[in-house]
Amino acid sequence: MKRLAVIAGRVMTPDRVILDGVVLVEGTRIMEVGSRAAVRFSRDEFEVLDHSRHLLSPGFIDVHIHGAMGRDVMEGTTEALEAISRFLAAHGTTSFLATTVTASPIATLQAVEALGRQVDRPLPGAHMLGLHLEGPFINPEKRGAHSARHIRPPSTLILEQLLARSGHRVKLITLAPEVEGSLELIRFARSRGVVVSLGHSNATLEETMAAIDLGAGNATHLFNAMRSFSHRDPGILGAVLTTPRIRAELIADGVHVSPAAVDLCLRCKGAGRILLISDAVSATGMPEGQYRLADMEITLSEGVCRTPDGTLAGSILTQDQALRNMIRWSGLPVHTVLGMLTRNPAQSLGIASGKGTLAPGHDADMVLLDQDLRVHTTIVQGEVSHTVG
C-alpha cells in the first residue's frame, strides 16, 4: 500500500497550527500528524513531498456547485464531471456536492439518476460526495435564476422519487420553508438523512424558526434570493443571523455579498457557523460568452453571470479565491477562515469523522498553498491530483 509523507512549513489541522509539520498517509487515510521532531518516518518506506515553504490545509469541501469549464452537473455525464473535478482540484477543492437547479420533471429525474450513478466512482480530481437539490420546492417570488415554470409545490412523493432515482445519494436539499407543505417535507427529508437548507425564500421570522425547530440546518447563499431584512420584519435573514443552530452559506466573491454584509454575518454567526461556497456555474474558468445553467442560457460578462433578464446566475468563484477574499475582508487568521472551507462543511453534512480536518484515520484530502495562498498541490484520498509545475 502506498505511503506518503507530506512536509510543510505550517500544517493547519485547523484546530491548531503545527510549524515545520508532517502528515503521514497510508493508502487513502492519514496515519499521523505532528511536528517533524515528533513524527518519525523512513524515506525508504515513504514517498516524500517536501514543501517546507508551503502551508498544508485539509482539502476544501464545496456543498454548492453547479459546474465549471463549460460543463454543467445537470449533464450527468462522466465527461462533464471529470472536467469539473479536475478544475476543482486545481483550486483546492477535494470534495463536492453536485448541485442541481430547478428544471423540468424529466430533466431533473434524468439528472439525479445519472449523477447518483457517478457518486463514489473515481474522478481525476475532486471527489463527488453526493447531490444537492437546489429546488424545485422554492418560492417563485425569490426564484433568482431558477425557471419559474418548473417550480413545484413541496411534495414528499416527488422527493421520495428523486431520492430513489439518485440511489439515495442526495445529501442536501434547498427549499423555501414558508410554502405550504414545506414543514412536512422537512420532516420527511430529515427522516431520510438529508440535510435541509433554507433558501430562495420569502419566509417570515416565525416561518423560518418553525423550519429550524424541525431540523433545518443550513441557509442557502445567505442574503441572496431571500426576503429583505427590516427592523420590524426581520424575516428569514433575522432568523438565520440570530439562531446559532443554523449554518450559513456565503458566496464571498464581492458580487453576491458586499464585504460589509460578510462582516455582519461573521459578527452574528461566528466563523464556526459559516460555509464558504462557490455556487459556481459552467462559465467558471471560461472566457466571456454564453453558457448553460440546466436549460437556461446565461451570459458571462465582466466577471458576472446573468440570465437574459439581468438576474445573477450563480458565480465564477473558486474556493481558493473565496479564502483569499475572506481573509482580506475580515482580517481573520488563515486557520480560522480555512475552517469555513473544511471543517464547517464537513460538520454540516455529518461527515466530520472522516473529512474536514487533518487527523489520524481521516481521509487524506489535502491542499498545499503557497505564501500568496494559491494552490500548489492538491491531494485527494492520498493521490496527487493536481500540482503546479
mmCIF file of N, CA, C and O in Angstrom, residues 21 58 70 200 202 207 243 274 301 372 389:
data_model
loop_
_atom_site.group_PDB
_atom_site.id
_atom_site.type_symbol
_atom_site.label_atom_id
_atom_site.label_comp_id
_atom_site.label_asym_id
_atom_site.label_seq_id
_atom_site.Cartn_x
_atom_site.Cartn_y
_atom_site.Cartn_z
ATOM 1 N N GLY A 21 5.733 20.937 10.090
ATOM 2 C CA GLY A 21 4.946 19.744 10.361
ATOM 3 C C GLY A 21 5.031 18.697 9.268
ATOM 4 O O GLY A 21 5.587 18.923 8.178
ATOM 5 N N PRO A 58 -6.417 20.969 5.244
ATOM 6 C CA PRO A 58 -7.386 19.977 4.758
ATOM 7 C C PRO A 58 -7.934 20.434 3.406
ATOM 8 O O PRO A 58 -7.997 21.634 3.113
ATOM 9 N N GLY A 70 -17.187 25.106 -18.746
ATOM 10 C CA GLY A 70 -18.181 24.931 -19.792
ATOM 11 C C GLY A 70 -19.105 23.749 -19.597
ATOM 12 O O GLY A 70 -19.954 23.479 -20.464
ATOM 13 N N HIS A 200 -34.022 30.622 -1.329
ATOM 14 C CA HIS A 200 -34.983 31.053 -2.353
ATOM 15 C C HIS A 200 -36.341 31.221 -1.676
ATOM 16 O O HIS A 200 -37.343 30.623 -2.072
ATOM 17 N N ASN A 202 -39.159 33.676 0.871
ATOM 18 C CA ASN A 202 -39.733 34.931 1.345
ATOM 19 C C ASN A 202 -40.304 34.753 2.749
ATOM 20 O O ASN A 202 -41.256 35.410 3.143
ATOM 21 N N GLU A 207 -41.903 31.765 10.360
ATOM 22 C CA GLU A 207 -41.902 30.619 9.440
ATOM 23 C C GLU A 207 -40.525 29.969 9.381
ATOM 24 O O GLU A 207 -40.409 28.736 9.327
ATOM 25 N N THR A 243 -29.800 32.848 15.130
ATOM 26 C CA THR A 243 -30.025 31.489 15.641
ATOM 27 C C THR A 243 -28.762 30.655 15.468
ATOM 28 O O THR A 243 -28.400 30.291 14.343
ATOM 29 N N ILE A 274 -20.174 29.329 9.419
ATOM 30 C CA ILE A 274 -20.219 29.831 8.046
ATOM 31 C C ILE A 274 -19.582 28.818 7.108
ATOM 32 O O ILE A 274 -18.526 28.255 7.402
ATOM 33 N N SER A 301 -20.141 38.174 -18.424
ATOM 34 C CA SER A 301 -19.603 39.448 -18.890
ATOM 35 C C SER A 301 -19.017 40.212 -17.708
ATOM 36 O O SER A 301 -19.680 40.335 -16.664
ATOM 37 N N ASP A 372 1.156 33.168 -1.084
ATOM 38 C CA ASP A 372 0.052 34.024 -1.506
ATOM 39 C C ASP A 372 -1.292 33.310 -1.414
ATOM 40 O O ASP A 372 -2.294 33.811 -1.916
ATOM 41 N N GLY A 389 3.584 23.059 -11.978
ATOM 42 C CA GLY A 389 4.916 22.759 -12.490
ATOM 43 C C GLY A 389 5.099 21.302 -12.837
ATOM 44 O O GLY A 389 4.214 20.491 -12.750
#
